[in-house]
mmCIF file of C-alpha atoms in Angstrom:
data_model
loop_
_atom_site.group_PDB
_atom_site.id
_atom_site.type_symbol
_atom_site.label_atom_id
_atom_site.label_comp_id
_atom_site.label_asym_id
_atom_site.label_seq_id
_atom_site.Cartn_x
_atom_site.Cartn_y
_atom_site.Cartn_z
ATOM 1 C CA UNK U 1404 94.814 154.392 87.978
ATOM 2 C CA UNK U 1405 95.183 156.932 90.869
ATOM 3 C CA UNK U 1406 97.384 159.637 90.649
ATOM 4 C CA UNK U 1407 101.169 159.297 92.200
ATOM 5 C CA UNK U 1408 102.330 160.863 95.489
ATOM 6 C CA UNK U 1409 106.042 162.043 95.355
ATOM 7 C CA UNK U 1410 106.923 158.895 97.025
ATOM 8 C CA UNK U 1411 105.980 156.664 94.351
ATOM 9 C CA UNK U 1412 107.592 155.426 90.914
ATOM 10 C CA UNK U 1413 105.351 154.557 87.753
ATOM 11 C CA UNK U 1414 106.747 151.325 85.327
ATOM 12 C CA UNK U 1415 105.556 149.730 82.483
ATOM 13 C CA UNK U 1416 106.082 145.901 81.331
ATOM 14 C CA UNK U 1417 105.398 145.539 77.629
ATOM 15 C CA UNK U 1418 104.972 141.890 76.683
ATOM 16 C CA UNK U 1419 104.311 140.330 73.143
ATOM 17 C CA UNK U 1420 102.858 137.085 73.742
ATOM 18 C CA UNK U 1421 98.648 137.848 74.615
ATOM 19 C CA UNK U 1422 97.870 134.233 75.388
ATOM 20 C CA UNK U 1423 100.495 134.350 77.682
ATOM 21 C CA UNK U 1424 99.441 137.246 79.288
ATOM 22 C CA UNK U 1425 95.993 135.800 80.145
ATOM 23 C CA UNK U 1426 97.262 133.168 81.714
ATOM 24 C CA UNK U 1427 99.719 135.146 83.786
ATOM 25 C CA UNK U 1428 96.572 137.665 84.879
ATOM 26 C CA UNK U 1429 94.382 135.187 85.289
ATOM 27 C CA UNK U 1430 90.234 135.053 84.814
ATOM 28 C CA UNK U 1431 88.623 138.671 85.243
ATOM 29 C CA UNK U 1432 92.668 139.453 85.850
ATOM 30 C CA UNK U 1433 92.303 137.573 89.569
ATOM 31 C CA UNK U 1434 96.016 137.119 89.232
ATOM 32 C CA UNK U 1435 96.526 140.634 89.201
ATOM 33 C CA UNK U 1436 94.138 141.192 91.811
ATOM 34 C CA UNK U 1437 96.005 139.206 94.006
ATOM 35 C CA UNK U 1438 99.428 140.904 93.421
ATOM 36 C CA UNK U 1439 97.721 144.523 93.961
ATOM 37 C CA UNK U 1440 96.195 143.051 97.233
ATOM 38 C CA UNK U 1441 99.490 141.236 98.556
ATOM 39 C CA UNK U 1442 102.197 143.819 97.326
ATOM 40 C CA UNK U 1443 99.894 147.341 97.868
ATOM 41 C CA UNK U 1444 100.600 148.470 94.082
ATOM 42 C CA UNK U 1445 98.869 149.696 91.538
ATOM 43 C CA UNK U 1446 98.114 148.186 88.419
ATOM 44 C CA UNK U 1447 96.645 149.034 85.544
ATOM 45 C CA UNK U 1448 96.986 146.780 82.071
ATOM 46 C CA UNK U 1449 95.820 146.841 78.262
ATOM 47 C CA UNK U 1450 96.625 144.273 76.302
ATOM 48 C CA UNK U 1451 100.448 143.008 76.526
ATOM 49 C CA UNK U 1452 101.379 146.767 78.732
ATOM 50 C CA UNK U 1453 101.091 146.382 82.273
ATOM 51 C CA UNK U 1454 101.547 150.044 84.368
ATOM 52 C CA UNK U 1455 102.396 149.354 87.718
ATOM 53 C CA UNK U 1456 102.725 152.000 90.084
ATOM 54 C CA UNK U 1457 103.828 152.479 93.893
ATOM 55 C CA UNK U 1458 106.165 152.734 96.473
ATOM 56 C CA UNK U 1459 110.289 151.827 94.933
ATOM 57 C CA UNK U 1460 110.685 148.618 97.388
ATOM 58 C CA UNK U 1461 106.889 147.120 96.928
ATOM 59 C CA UNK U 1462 107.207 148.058 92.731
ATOM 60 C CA UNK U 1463 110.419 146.310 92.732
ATOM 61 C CA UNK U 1464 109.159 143.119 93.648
ATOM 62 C CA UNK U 1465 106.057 143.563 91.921
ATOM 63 C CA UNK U 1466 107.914 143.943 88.451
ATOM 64 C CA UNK U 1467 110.403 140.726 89.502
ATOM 65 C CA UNK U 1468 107.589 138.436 90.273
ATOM 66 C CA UNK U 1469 105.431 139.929 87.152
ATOM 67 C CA UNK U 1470 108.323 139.070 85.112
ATOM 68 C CA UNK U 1471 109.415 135.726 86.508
ATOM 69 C CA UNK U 1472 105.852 134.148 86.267
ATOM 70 C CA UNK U 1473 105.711 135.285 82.899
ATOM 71 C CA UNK U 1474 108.847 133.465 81.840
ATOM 72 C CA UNK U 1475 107.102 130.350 84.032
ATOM 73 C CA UNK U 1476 103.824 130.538 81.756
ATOM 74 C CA UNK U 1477 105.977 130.842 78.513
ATOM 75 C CA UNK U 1478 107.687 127.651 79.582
ATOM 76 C CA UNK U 1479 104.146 125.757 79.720
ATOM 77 C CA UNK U 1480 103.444 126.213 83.887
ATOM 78 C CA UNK U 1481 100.115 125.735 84.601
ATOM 79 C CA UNK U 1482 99.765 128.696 87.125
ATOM 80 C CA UNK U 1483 97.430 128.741 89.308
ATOM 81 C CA UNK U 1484 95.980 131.399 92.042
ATOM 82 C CA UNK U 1485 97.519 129.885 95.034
ATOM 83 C CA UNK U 1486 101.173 130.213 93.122
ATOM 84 C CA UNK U 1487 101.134 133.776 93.462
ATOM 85 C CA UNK U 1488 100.877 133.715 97.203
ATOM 86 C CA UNK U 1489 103.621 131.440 97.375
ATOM 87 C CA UNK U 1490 105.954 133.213 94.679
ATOM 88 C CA UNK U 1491 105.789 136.291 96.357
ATOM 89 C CA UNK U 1492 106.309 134.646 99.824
ATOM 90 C CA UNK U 1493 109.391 133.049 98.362
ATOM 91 C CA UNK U 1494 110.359 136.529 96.677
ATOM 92 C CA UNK U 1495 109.698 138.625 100.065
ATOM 93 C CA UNK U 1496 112.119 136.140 101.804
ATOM 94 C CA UNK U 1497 114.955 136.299 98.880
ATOM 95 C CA UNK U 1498 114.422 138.750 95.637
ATOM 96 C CA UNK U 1499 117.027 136.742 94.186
ATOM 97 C CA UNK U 1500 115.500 133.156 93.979
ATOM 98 C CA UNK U 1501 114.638 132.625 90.855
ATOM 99 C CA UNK U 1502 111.672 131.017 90.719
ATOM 100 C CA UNK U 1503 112.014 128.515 87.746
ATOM 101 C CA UNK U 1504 114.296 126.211 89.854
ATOM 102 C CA UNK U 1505 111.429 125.964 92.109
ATOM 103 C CA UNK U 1506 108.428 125.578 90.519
ATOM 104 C CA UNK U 1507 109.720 123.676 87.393
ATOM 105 C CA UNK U 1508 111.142 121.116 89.916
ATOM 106 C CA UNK U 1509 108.044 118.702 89.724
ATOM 107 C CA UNK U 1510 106.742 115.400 89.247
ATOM 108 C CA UNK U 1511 104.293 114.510 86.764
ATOM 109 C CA UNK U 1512 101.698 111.639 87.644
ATOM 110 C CA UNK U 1513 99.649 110.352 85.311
ATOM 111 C CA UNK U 1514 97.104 107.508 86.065
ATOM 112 C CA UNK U 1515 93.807 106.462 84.316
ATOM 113 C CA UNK U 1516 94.112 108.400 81.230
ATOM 114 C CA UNK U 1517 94.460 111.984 84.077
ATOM 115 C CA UNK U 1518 97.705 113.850 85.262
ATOM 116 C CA UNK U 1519 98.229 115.769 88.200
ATOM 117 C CA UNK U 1520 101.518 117.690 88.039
ATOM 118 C CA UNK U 1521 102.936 118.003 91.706
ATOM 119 C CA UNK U 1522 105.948 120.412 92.457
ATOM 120 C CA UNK U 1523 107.693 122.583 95.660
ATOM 121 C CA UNK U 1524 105.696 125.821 96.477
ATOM 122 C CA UNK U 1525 109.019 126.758 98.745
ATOM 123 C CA UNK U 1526 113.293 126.405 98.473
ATOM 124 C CA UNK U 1527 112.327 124.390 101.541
ATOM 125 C CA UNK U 1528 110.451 121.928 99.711
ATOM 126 C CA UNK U 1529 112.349 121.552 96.650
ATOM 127 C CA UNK U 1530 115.421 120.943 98.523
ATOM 128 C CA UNK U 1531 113.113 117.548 100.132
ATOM 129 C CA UNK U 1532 112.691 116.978 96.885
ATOM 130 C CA UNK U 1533 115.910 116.561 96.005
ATOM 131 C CA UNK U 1534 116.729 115.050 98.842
ATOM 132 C CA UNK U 1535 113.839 112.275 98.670
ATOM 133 C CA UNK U 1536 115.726 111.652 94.672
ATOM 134 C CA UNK U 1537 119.339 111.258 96.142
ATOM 135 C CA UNK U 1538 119.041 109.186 98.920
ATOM 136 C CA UNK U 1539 117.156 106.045 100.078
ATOM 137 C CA UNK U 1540 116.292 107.595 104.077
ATOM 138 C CA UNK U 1541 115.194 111.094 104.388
ATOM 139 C CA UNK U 1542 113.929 112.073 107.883
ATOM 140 C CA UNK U 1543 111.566 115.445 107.105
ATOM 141 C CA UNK U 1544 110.765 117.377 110.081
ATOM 142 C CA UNK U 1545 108.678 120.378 110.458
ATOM 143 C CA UNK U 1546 105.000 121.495 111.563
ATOM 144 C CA UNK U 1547 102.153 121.073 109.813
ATOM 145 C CA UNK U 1548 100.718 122.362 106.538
ATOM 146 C CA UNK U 1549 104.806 122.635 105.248
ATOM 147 C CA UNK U 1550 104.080 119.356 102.672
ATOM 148 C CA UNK U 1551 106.079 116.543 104.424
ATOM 149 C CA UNK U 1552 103.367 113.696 103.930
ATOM 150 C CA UNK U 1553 102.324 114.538 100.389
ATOM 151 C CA UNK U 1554 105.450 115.343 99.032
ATOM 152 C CA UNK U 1555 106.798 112.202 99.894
ATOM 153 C CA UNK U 1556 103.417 110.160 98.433
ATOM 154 C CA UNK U 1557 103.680 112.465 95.578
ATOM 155 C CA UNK U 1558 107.555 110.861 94.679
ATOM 156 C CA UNK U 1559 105.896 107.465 96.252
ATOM 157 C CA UNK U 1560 103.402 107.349 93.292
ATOM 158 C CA UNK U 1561 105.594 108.883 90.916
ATOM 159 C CA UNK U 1562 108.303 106.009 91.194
ATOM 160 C CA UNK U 1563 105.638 103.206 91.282
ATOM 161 C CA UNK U 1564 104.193 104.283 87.952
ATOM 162 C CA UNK U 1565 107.882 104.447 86.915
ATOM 163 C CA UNK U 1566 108.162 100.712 87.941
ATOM 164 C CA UNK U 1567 111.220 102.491 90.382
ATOM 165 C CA UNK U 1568 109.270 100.386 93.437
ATOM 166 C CA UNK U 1569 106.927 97.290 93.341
ATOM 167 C CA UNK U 1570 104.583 99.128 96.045
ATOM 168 C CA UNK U 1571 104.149 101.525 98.151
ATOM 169 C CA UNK U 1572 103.829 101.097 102.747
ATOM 170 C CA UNK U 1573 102.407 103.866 104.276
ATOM 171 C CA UNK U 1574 102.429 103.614 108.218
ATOM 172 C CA UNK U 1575 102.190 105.604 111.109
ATOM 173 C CA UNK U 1576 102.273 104.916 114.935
ATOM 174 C CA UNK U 1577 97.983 104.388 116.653
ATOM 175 C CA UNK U 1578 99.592 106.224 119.777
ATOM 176 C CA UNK U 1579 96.421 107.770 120.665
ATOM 177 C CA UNK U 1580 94.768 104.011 121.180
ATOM 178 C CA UNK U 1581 98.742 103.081 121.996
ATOM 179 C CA UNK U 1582 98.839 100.468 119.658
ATOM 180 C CA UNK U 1583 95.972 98.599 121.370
ATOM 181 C CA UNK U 1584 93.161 98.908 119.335
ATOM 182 C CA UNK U 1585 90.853 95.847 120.925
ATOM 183 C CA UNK U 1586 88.547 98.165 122.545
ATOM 184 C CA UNK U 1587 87.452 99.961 119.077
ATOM 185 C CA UNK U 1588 84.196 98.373 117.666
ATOM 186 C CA UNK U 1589 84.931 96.893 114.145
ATOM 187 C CA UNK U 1590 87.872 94.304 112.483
ATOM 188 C CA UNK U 1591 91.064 95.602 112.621
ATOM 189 C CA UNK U 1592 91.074 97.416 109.705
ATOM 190 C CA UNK U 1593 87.854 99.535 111.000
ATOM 191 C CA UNK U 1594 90.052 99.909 114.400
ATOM 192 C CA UNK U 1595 93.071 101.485 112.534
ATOM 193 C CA UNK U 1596 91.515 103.471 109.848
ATOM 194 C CA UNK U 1597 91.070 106.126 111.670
ATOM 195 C CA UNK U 1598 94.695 106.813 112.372
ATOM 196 C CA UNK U 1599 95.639 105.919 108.802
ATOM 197 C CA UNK U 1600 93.092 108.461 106.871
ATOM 198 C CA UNK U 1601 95.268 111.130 106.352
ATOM 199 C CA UNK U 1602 97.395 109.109 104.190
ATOM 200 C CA UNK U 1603 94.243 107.500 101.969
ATOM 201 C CA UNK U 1604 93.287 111.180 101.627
ATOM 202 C CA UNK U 1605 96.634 111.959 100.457
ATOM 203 C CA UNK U 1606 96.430 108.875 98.091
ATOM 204 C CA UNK U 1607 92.924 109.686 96.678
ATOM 205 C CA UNK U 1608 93.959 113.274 96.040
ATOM 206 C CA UNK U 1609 96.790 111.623 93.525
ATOM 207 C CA UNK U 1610 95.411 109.454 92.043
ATOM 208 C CA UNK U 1611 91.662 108.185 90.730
ATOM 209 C CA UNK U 1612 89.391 106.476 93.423
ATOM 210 C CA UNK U 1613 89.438 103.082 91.019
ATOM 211 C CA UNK U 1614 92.639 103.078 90.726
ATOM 212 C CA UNK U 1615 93.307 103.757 94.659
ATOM 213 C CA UNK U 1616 91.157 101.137 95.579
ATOM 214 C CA UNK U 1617 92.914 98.451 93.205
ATOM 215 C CA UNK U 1618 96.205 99.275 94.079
ATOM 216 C CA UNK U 1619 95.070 98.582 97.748
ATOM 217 C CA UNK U 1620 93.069 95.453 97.331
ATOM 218 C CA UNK U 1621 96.153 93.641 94.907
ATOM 219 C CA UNK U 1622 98.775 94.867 97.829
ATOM 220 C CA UNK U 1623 100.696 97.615 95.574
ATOM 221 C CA UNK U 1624 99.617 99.615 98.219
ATOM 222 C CA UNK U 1625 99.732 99.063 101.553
ATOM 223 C CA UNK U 1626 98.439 101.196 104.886
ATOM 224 C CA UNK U 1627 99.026 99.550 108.238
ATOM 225 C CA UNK U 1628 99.587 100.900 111.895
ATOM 226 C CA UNK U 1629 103.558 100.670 112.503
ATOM 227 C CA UNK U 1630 103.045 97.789 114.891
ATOM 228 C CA UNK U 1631 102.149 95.792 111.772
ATOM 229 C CA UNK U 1632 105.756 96.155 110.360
ATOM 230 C CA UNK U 1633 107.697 94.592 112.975
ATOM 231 C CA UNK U 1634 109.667 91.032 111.570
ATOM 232 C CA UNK U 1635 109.138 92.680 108.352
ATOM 233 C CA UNK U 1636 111.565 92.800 105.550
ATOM 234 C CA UNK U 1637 110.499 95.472 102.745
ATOM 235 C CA UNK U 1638 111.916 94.834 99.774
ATOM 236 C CA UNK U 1639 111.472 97.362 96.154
ATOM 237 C CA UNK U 1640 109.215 99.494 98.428
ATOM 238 C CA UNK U 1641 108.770 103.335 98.807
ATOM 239 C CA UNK U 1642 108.195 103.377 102.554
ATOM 240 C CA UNK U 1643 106.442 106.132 103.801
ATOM 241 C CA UNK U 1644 106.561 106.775 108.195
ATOM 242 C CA UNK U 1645 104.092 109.509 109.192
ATOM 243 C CA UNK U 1646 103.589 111.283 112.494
ATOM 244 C CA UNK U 1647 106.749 109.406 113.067
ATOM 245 C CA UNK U 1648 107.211 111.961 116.141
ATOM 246 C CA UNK U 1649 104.987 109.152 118.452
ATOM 247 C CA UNK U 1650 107.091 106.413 117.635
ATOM 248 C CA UNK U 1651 109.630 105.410 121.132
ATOM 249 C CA UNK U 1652 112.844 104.967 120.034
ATOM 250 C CA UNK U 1653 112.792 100.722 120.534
ATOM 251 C CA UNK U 1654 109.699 101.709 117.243
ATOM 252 C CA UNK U 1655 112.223 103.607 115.245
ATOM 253 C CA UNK U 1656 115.032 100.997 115.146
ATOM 254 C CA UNK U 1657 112.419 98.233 114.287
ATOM 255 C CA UNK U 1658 111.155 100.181 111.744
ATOM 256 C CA UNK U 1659 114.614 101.488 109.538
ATOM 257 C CA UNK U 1660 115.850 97.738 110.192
ATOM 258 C CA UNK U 1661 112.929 96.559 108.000
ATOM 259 C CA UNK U 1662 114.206 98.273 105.021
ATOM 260 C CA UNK U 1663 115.329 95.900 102.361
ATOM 261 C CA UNK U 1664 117.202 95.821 98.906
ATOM 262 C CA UNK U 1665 115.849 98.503 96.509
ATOM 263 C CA UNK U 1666 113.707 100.429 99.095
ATOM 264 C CA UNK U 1667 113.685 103.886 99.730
ATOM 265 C CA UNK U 1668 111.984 105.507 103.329
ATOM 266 C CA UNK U 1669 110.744 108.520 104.216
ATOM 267 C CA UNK U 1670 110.206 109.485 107.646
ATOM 268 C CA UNK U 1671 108.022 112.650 108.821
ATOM 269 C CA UNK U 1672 106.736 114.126 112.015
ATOM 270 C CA UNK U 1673 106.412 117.464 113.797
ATOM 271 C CA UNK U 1674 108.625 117.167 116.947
ATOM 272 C CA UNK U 1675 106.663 119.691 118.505
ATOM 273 C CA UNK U 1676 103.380 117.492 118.617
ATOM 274 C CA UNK U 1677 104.499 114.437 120.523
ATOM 275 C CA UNK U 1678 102.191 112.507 121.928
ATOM 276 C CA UNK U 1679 103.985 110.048 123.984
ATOM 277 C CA UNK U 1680 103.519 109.338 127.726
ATOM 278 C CA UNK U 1681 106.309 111.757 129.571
ATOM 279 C CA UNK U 1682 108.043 109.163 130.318
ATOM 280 C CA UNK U 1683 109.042 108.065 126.792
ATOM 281 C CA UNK U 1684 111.281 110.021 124.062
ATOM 282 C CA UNK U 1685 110.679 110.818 120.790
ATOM 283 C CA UNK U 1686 112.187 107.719 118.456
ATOM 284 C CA UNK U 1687 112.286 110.561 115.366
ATOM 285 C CA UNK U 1688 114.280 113.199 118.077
ATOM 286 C CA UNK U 1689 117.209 110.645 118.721
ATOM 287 C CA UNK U 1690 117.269 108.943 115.315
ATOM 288 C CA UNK U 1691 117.348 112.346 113.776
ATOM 289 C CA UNK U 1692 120.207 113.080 115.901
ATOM 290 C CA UNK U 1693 122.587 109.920 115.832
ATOM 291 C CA UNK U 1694 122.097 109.120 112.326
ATOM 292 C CA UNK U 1695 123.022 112.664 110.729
ATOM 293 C CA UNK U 1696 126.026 112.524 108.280
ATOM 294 C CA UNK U 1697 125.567 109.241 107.747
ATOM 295 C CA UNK U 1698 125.984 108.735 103.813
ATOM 296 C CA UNK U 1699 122.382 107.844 102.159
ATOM 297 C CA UNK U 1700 120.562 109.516 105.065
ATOM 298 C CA UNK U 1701 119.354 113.193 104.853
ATOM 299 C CA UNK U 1702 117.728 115.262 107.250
ATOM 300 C CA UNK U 1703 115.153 117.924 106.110
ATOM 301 C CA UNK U 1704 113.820 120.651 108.126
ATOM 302 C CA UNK U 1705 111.020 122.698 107.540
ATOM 303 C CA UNK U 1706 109.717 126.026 109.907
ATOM 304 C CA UNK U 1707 106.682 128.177 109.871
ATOM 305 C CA UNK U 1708 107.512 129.825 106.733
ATOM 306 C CA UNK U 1709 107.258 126.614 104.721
ATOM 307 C CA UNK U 1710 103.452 126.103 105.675
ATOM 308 C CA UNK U 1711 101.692 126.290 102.084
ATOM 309 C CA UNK U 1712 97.813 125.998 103.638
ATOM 310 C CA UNK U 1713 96.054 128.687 104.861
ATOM 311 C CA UNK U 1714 98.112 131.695 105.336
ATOM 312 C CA UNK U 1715 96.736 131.663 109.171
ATOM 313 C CA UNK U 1716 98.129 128.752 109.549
ATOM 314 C CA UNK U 1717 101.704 130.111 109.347
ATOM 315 C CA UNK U 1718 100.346 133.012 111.787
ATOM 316 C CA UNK U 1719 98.881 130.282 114.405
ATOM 317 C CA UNK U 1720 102.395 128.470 114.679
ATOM 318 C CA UNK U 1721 104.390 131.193 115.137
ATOM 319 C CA UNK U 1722 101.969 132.483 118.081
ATOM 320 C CA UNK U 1723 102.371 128.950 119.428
ATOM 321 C CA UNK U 1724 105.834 128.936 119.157
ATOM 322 C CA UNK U 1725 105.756 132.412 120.792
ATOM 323 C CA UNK U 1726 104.278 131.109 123.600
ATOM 324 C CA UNK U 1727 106.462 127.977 124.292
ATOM 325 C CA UNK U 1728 109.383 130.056 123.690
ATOM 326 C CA UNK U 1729 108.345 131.957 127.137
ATOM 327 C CA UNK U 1730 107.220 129.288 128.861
ATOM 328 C CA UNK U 1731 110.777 127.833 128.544
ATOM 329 C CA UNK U 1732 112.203 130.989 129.656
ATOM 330 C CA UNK U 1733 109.975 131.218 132.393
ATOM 331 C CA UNK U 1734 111.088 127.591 133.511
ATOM 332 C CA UNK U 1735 114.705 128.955 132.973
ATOM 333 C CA UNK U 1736 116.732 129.239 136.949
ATOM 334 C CA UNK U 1737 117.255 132.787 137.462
#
């Protein structure tokens, strides 16, 4: 390890479980790596002793999220590279989140003899989480990347191997083909796919291909445009609505009226990538806003700092939103 300027503190972190440890730092210590890298510390370790060193802020948070994702792996978390990024992002935001109630905060799916454990990387997403348990219509709104879609197949799957639901509708609004889809080559499921592969790929990333495909062909689960739902009463269903920012507002009513006795919906969209001709408003903008407060209905919102892909993604919408912001105030009367 370097030697310190006058600027910077030196700490160690003694720990006594070793298997532990490896799991914490990670193959060839790439955890570790990835702390150094994010946090500009220094790190040096042996064993159980880890010797940080750096500036008093930055070795702060270094020794709070070295500690907390200890305690995670000691509790059986299956950490994994990415979870670093988003513990620290969680950690920059608020030093005092601890990150247990996060990350522990999870759904375990298990299907064809394999399990995929599925929890919040964020406060953001945990709180949907929550929200998706304790009540049967949860409008999520936010851009993209923040988890909207899968989170709420994630819970989907997880209650229908529960037996909580009897099957699962996924559906989202064709608007780019505006629900007239006769001029596509192909039967009407070849005409639709298109729109609807985001949510197989969300499905197929759950759960194995075999068992995606049966659930499909026997009905369990069911992916149709959101024209298909109309007359519709959905009864013991999970109901996911995605991209739900194209539907008109005439679409949104039809659609919540279909929800029947022991159903639960989930409705998600980024209100910032509307489709719709001009001359039409958003159906998830005005539900959004009359049915707030309403008991059994929660609103979740989600902003840049929720996105969990590519850390440029998080960079690209706030330059976007950057630039609408001055475009408005352009448009503003002097």
């Amino acid at each position: 390890m370097q030697r310190q300027s006058e600027h910077e503190r030196t700490e160690i972190l003694v720990f006594e479980n070793n298997a532990v440890c490896q799991a914490l730092f990670g193959a060839q210590n790439g955890n570790l790596k990835i702390i150094t890298r994010e946090l500009h510390v220094r790190m040096d370790n042996r064993g159980g002793e880890v010797t940080l060193c750096g500036e008093p802020e930055r070795l702060q948070l270094a020794l709070n999220l070295i500690g907390q994702l200890y305690d995670l792996v000691d509790n059986g978390f299956p950490l994994q590279s990415r979870d670093i990024n988003h513990a620290i992002r969680i950690l920059r935001k608020n030093p005092e989140t601890r990150l247990a109630s996060i990350f522990q905060s999870k759904v375990d799916i298990v299907s064809g003899g394999a399990g995929k454990i599925i929890g919040p990387k964020s406060p953001a997403q945990k709180a949907y989480m929550d929200c998706i348990r304790e009540n049967d219509l949860v409008f999520s709104i936010g851009p993209a990347g923040t988890g909207k879609t899968y989170l709420a197949m994630a819970m989907a799957v997880y209650g229908l191997l529960q037996k909580a639901y009897k099957r699962i509708i996924l559906t989202r609004p064709a608007v780019e083909a505006g629900e007239k889809l006769g001029f596509l080559p192909g039967d009407i499921a070849e005409k639709v796919n298109p729109y609807l592969r985001p949510l197989y790929d969300a499905l197929y990333d759950m759960v194995d291909l075999e068992k995606a495909q049966n659930w499909i062909q026997q009905g369990t689960v069911e992916v149709a445009p959101l024209a298909f739902m109309r007359g519709r009463t959905l009864n013991d269903s999970f109901v996911i609505l995605d991209e739900a920012q194209n539907t008109t507002q005439e679409q949104m009513k039809m659609f919540l009226t279909r929800l029947g006795y022991g159903s639960k919906a989930v409705v998600t969209g980024d209100v910032t990538q509307i489709d719709l001709p001009d001359h039409q408003k958003s159906g998830m903008i005005h539900a959004g806003r009359i049915l707030q407060g309403i008991e059994g209905i929660e609103v979740c919102r989600f902003t840049h700092a929720d996105v969990v892909r590519h850390p440029l993604v998080r960079r690209i919408i706030r330059a976007y939103d950057r630039e609408e912001h001055l475009r408005d105030v352009e448009k503003e009367p002097n």
